[in-house]
Amino acid sequence: MNDNAFLTTHDLAVGYRNGKQQVTLLKGLNLTLDRGKLVALLGQNGAGKSTLLRAITCDERPIAGTIMVDGKNLLELSQRERSRILGLVSTERIQAGALTVEELVGLGRQPHTGFLGRLDDEDHRIVREAMADSGISSKAGEYVASLSDGERQKAMIARALAQQTPLIVLDEPTAFLDVASRIETMRLLQTLAHDRGKTVLLSSHDISQSLMLADELWLITTDRQVLTGTTRQLVADGAMNRLFTNRDIHFNPNILDYSF
């Protein structure tokens, strides 16, 4: 038994509905997320990364299996209870252009405020701290619509931090970002895991940064298996060459990325 495990899955199966037909993408998943770790979920397009994340965040109910978080069955918790455990940063661009950054980050306090959602002094302190931790404090009074993609992503991460959940799940957090913003975002997430004790799970197409900065990897192979381990373990096992169907693409351990 892993005493440091925060989230575990048992015989998890995930997929989607195509009309009346249920399509299973991944099954028999027994996965573990440890406290204070940054874990990267990698796989080719269509492999099931987003589907797996939607199941873990209860955005879509899994086909089978259980998800245990800190000793609780996540699927049996109320939405409010889940929102105090799990913060989500998705790839969808929310319509928040008319809000200031501070107001957007303040939305993360909703699971902890009353029915009217009014923030007290403690809530405002937490919002300020979340913005500082995400490096977006200087933009607090600016409208979200005026932000660059990198700044917007920092604001969304700050909103998740303001939610004060032990687990943060991010779907493609570096998508649409330039190289500098991708590196900055990944280093921020690593800091949140290591220095703030957050459990962080993200999906990504940024192979090189994920392999350099993540503590562990979840790899979805072309034959629909999910392999887990550290970068060193998975590279040594040859697992990195099981991610893509194109046989001309090979993993180069010298650059921690793929090449033809």
Coordinates of C-alpha atoms in Angstrom, one line a residue:
M1 CA 0.0 0.0 0.0
N2 CA 1.4 3.4 -1.0
D3 CA 1.0 5.7 2.0
N4 CA 1.8 8.8 -0.2
A5 CA -1.0 8.1 -2.7
F6 CA -3.6 10.8 -3.0
L7 CA -5.6 9.5 -5.9
T8 CA -6.0 5.9 -7.1
T9 CA -8.1 4.2 -9.7
H10 CA -9.2 0.6 -9.7
D11 CA -10.1 -1.2 -12.9
L12 CA -11.1 2.2 -14.5
A13 CA -12.6 2.2 -18.0
V14 CA -13.2 5.3 -19.9
G15 CA -14.7 6.2 -23.3
Y16 CA -17.6 8.0 -25.0
R17 CA -21.0 7.6 -26.5
N18 CA -21.4 7.5 -30.3
G19 CA -25.2 7.7 -30.7
K20 CA -26.5 4.6 -28.8
Q21 CA -23.1 2.9 -28.9
Q22 CA -20.6 3.1 -26.1
V23 CA -17.0 3.2 -27.2
T24 CA -14.3 2.2 -24.6
L25 CA -11.0 3.8 -25.2
L26 CA -9.0 2.7 -22.1
K27 CA -9.8 0.0 -19.6
G28 CA -8.4 -1.9 -16.6
L29 CA -6.6 1.2 -15.4
N30 CA -5.0 1.0 -11.9
L31 CA -3.3 4.3 -11.6
T32 CA -1.8 6.3 -8.7
L33 CA -1.1 10.0 -8.1
D34 CA 1.2 10.7 -5.2
R35 CA 1.0 13.8 -3.0
G36 CA 3.2 16.7 -4.0
K37 CA 4.1 15.2 -7.4
L38 CA 3.8 16.6 -11.0
V39 CA 2.5 13.9 -13.4
A40 CA 2.3 14.3 -17.1
L41 CA -0.1 12.4 -19.3
L42 CA 1.2 11.8 -22.8
G43 CA -0.1 10.2 -25.9
Q44 CA -0.9 10.9 -29.6
N45 CA -4.1 12.7 -30.7
G46 CA -7.1 10.6 -30.1
A47 CA -5.4 8.3 -27.6
G48 CA -7.8 9.2 -24.9
K49 CA -6.0 11.8 -22.8
S50 CA -8.8 14.3 -22.5
T51 CA -11.3 11.4 -22.0
L52 CA -9.3 10.1 -19.1
L53 CA -9.0 13.5 -17.5
R54 CA -12.7 14.1 -17.9
A55 CA -13.4 10.8 -16.0
I56 CA -10.9 11.7 -13.3
T57 CA -12.5 15.1 -12.8
C58 CA -16.0 13.6 -13.0
D59 CA -16.8 15.8 -15.9
E60 CA -17.9 12.5 -17.5
R61 CA -18.8 9.4 -15.6
P62 CA -16.4 6.5 -16.3
I63 CA -17.7 3.3 -17.9
A64 CA -16.5 1.2 -15.1
G65 CA -14.2 1.2 -12.0
T66 CA -13.6 3.5 -9.0
I67 CA -11.7 6.6 -8.3
M68 CA -10.5 7.1 -4.8
V69 CA -9.2 10.4 -3.6
D70 CA -7.8 10.8 -0.1
G71 CA -9.8 7.7 1.0
K72 CA -13.1 8.9 -0.5
N73 CA -14.9 7.6 -3.6
L74 CA -14.9 10.6 -5.8
L75 CA -17.9 9.4 -7.8
E76 CA -20.0 9.4 -4.6
L77 CA -19.2 12.9 -3.6
S78 CA -21.4 16.0 -4.3
Q79 CA -20.3 18.6 -6.8
R80 CA -19.5 21.0 -3.9
E81 CA -17.4 18.3 -2.1
R82 CA -15.5 17.5 -5.3
S83 CA -14.8 21.2 -5.9
R84 CA -13.0 21.4 -2.5
I85 CA -10.7 18.5 -3.5
L86 CA -10.1 19.0 -7.2
G87 CA -9.4 22.1 -9.2
L88 CA -9.6 22.0 -13.0
V89 CA -7.8 24.1 -15.7
S90 CA -9.2 23.2 -19.1
T91 CA -8.3 24.2 -22.6
E92 CA -11.6 25.8 -23.2
R93 CA -11.4 29.6 -23.3
I94 CA -14.0 30.8 -20.8
Q95 CA -16.0 34.0 -21.5
A96 CA -14.4 36.2 -18.9
G97 CA -13.1 39.1 -20.9
A98 CA -15.3 41.6 -19.0
L99 CA -13.8 40.5 -15.6
T100 CA -10.6 41.7 -14.2
V101 CA -7.9 39.2 -13.3
E102 CA -8.6 39.6 -9.6
E103 CA -12.3 39.0 -10.2
L104 CA -11.6 35.9 -12.3
V105 CA -9.3 34.5 -9.6
G106 CA -11.9 35.3 -7.0
L107 CA -14.3 32.8 -8.7
G108 CA -12.1 30.1 -7.3
R109 CA -13.4 30.9 -3.9
Q110 CA -17.0 29.8 -4.8
P111 CA -16.8 26.4 -3.2
H112 CA -15.9 28.1 0.1
T113 CA -18.3 31.1 0.1
G114 CA -22.0 31.4 0.9
F115 CA -24.9 31.3 -1.5
L116 CA -24.2 34.9 -2.7
G117 CA -20.5 34.2 -3.3
R118 CA -19.4 37.3 -1.4
L119 CA -15.7 37.4 -0.5
D120 CA -14.6 38.4 3.0
D121 CA -11.1 39.6 4.0
E122 CA -9.7 36.1 4.2
D123 CA -11.0 35.2 0.8
H124 CA -9.4 38.4 -0.7
R125 CA -6.1 37.4 1.1
I126 CA -6.2 34.0 -0.5
V127 CA -6.9 35.5 -3.9
R128 CA -3.9 37.9 -3.6
E129 CA -1.7 35.0 -2.5
A130 CA -2.9 32.8 -5.5
M131 CA -2.1 35.6 -7.9
A132 CA 1.4 36.1 -6.3
D133 CA 2.1 32.4 -6.5
S134 CA 1.1 32.4 -10.2
G135 CA 3.1 35.5 -11.1
I136 CA 0.1 37.4 -12.2
S137 CA -0.3 40.0 -9.4
S138 CA 0.8 42.9 -11.6
K139 CA -2.2 42.3 -13.8
A140 CA -4.8 42.1 -11.0
G141 CA -6.7 45.2 -12.1
E142 CA -6.6 44.5 -15.8
Y143 CA -9.3 42.9 -17.9
V144 CA -8.9 39.3 -18.8
A145 CA -9.6 40.2 -22.5
S146 CA -6.4 42.3 -22.6
L147 CA -4.1 39.4 -21.4
S148 CA -1.7 37.5 -23.6
D149 CA -2.3 33.7 -23.8
G150 CA 0.5 33.1 -21.3
E151 CA -0.9 35.6 -18.9
R152 CA -4.4 34.2 -19.2
Q153 CA -3.1 30.7 -18.4
K154 CA -1.4 32.1 -15.3
A155 CA -4.7 33.7 -14.3
M156 CA -6.6 30.4 -14.8
I157 CA -4.0 28.6 -12.7
A158 CA -4.3 31.3 -10.0
R159 CA -8.1 30.7 -10.0
A160 CA -7.5 27.0 -9.3
L161 CA -5.0 27.9 -6.6
A162 CA -7.6 30.2 -5.0
Q163 CA -9.9 27.2 -4.9
Q164 CA -7.4 25.7 -2.4
T165 CA -7.7 22.1 -3.6
P166 CA -5.0 19.5 -2.9
L167 CA -5.4 18.2 -6.5
I168 CA -5.1 20.3 -9.7
V169 CA -5.8 18.8 -13.1
L170 CA -4.9 20.6 -16.3
D171 CA -5.8 19.7 -19.8
E172 CA -3.1 20.9 -22.3
P173 CA -2.1 23.9 -20.2
T174 CA 0.7 24.8 -22.6
A175 CA -1.4 24.6 -25.8
F176 CA -1.3 27.8 -27.9
L177 CA 1.6 29.2 -25.8
D178 CA 4.9 30.4 -27.1
V179 CA 8.1 28.6 -26.1
A180 CA 8.9 30.9 -23.2
S181 CA 5.4 30.8 -21.8
R182 CA 5.4 27.0 -22.1
I183 CA 8.6 26.7 -20.0
E184 CA 7.4 29.2 -17.5
T185 CA 4.0 27.5 -17.1
M186 CA 5.6 24.0 -16.6
R187 CA 8.1 25.4 -14.1
L188 CA 5.2 27.1 -12.2
L189 CA 3.4 23.8 -12.0
Q190 CA 6.5 22.0 -10.8
T191 CA 6.9 24.6 -8.1
L192 CA 3.3 24.2 -7.0
A193 CA 3.8 20.5 -6.6
H194 CA 7.2 20.5 -4.9
D195 CA 7.0 23.7 -2.8
R196 CA 3.2 23.9 -2.2
G197 CA 2.5 20.2 -1.8
K198 CA -0.1 20.2 -4.6
T199 CA -0.8 17.0 -6.5
V200 CA -0.7 18.1 -10.2
L201 CA -1.8 16.0 -13.2
L202 CA -1.6 17.5 -16.7
S203 CA -2.0 16.3 -20.2
S204 CA 0.5 17.7 -22.8
H205 CA 1.9 17.5 -26.3
D206 CA 5.1 19.2 -25.1
I207 CA 7.1 16.0 -24.8
S208 CA 10.5 17.6 -24.0
Q209 CA 9.3 19.9 -21.2
S210 CA 7.2 17.1 -19.7
L211 CA 10.0 14.7 -19.6
M212 CA 12.4 17.2 -18.1
L213 CA 10.1 18.6 -15.4
A214 CA 7.5 16.0 -14.5
D215 CA 8.2 13.6 -11.6
E216 CA 6.3 10.8 -13.3
L217 CA 4.7 10.1 -16.6
W218 CA 1.5 8.3 -17.7
L219 CA 1.9 7.1 -21.3
I220 CA -1.0 6.0 -23.4
T221 CA 0.5 3.6 -26.0
T222 CA -0.8 2.9 -29.4
D223 CA -2.3 -0.4 -28.2
R224 CA -4.4 1.5 -25.5
Q225 CA -2.2 0.6 -22.5
V226 CA -1.3 3.2 -19.9
L227 CA 2.3 2.8 -18.7
T228 CA 3.5 4.7 -15.7
G229 CA 6.9 5.5 -14.2
T230 CA 9.7 8.1 -14.1
T231 CA 11.2 9.5 -17.3
R232 CA 14.4 7.4 -16.7
Q233 CA 12.4 4.2 -16.2
L234 CA 10.2 4.6 -19.3
V235 CA 13.1 5.7 -21.5
A236 CA 15.2 2.7 -20.4
D237 CA 12.3 0.4 -21.1
G238 CA 11.8 1.7 -24.6
A239 CA 8.2 2.8 -23.7
M240 CA 8.6 6.2 -25.4
N241 CA 8.6 4.5 -28.8
R242 CA 5.1 3.1 -28.1
L243 CA 3.3 6.5 -28.3
F244 CA 3.0 7.0 -32.0
T245 CA 1.8 4.8 -34.8
N246 CA 4.1 6.4 -37.4
R247 CA 7.1 4.0 -37.4
D248 CA 9.4 6.7 -38.8
I249 CA 9.1 8.7 -35.6
H250 CA 11.7 7.6 -33.0
F251 CA 12.4 8.9 -29.5
N252 CA 15.8 10.5 -29.1
P253 CA 16.9 10.2 -25.5
N254 CA 19.7 12.8 -26.1
I255 CA 17.2 15.6 -26.6
L256 CA 14.2 14.0 -24.7
D257 CA 12.0 14.4 -27.8
Y258 CA 11.0 12.7 -31.1
S259 CA 12.7 13.0 -34.5
F260 CA 12.4 11.3 -37.9

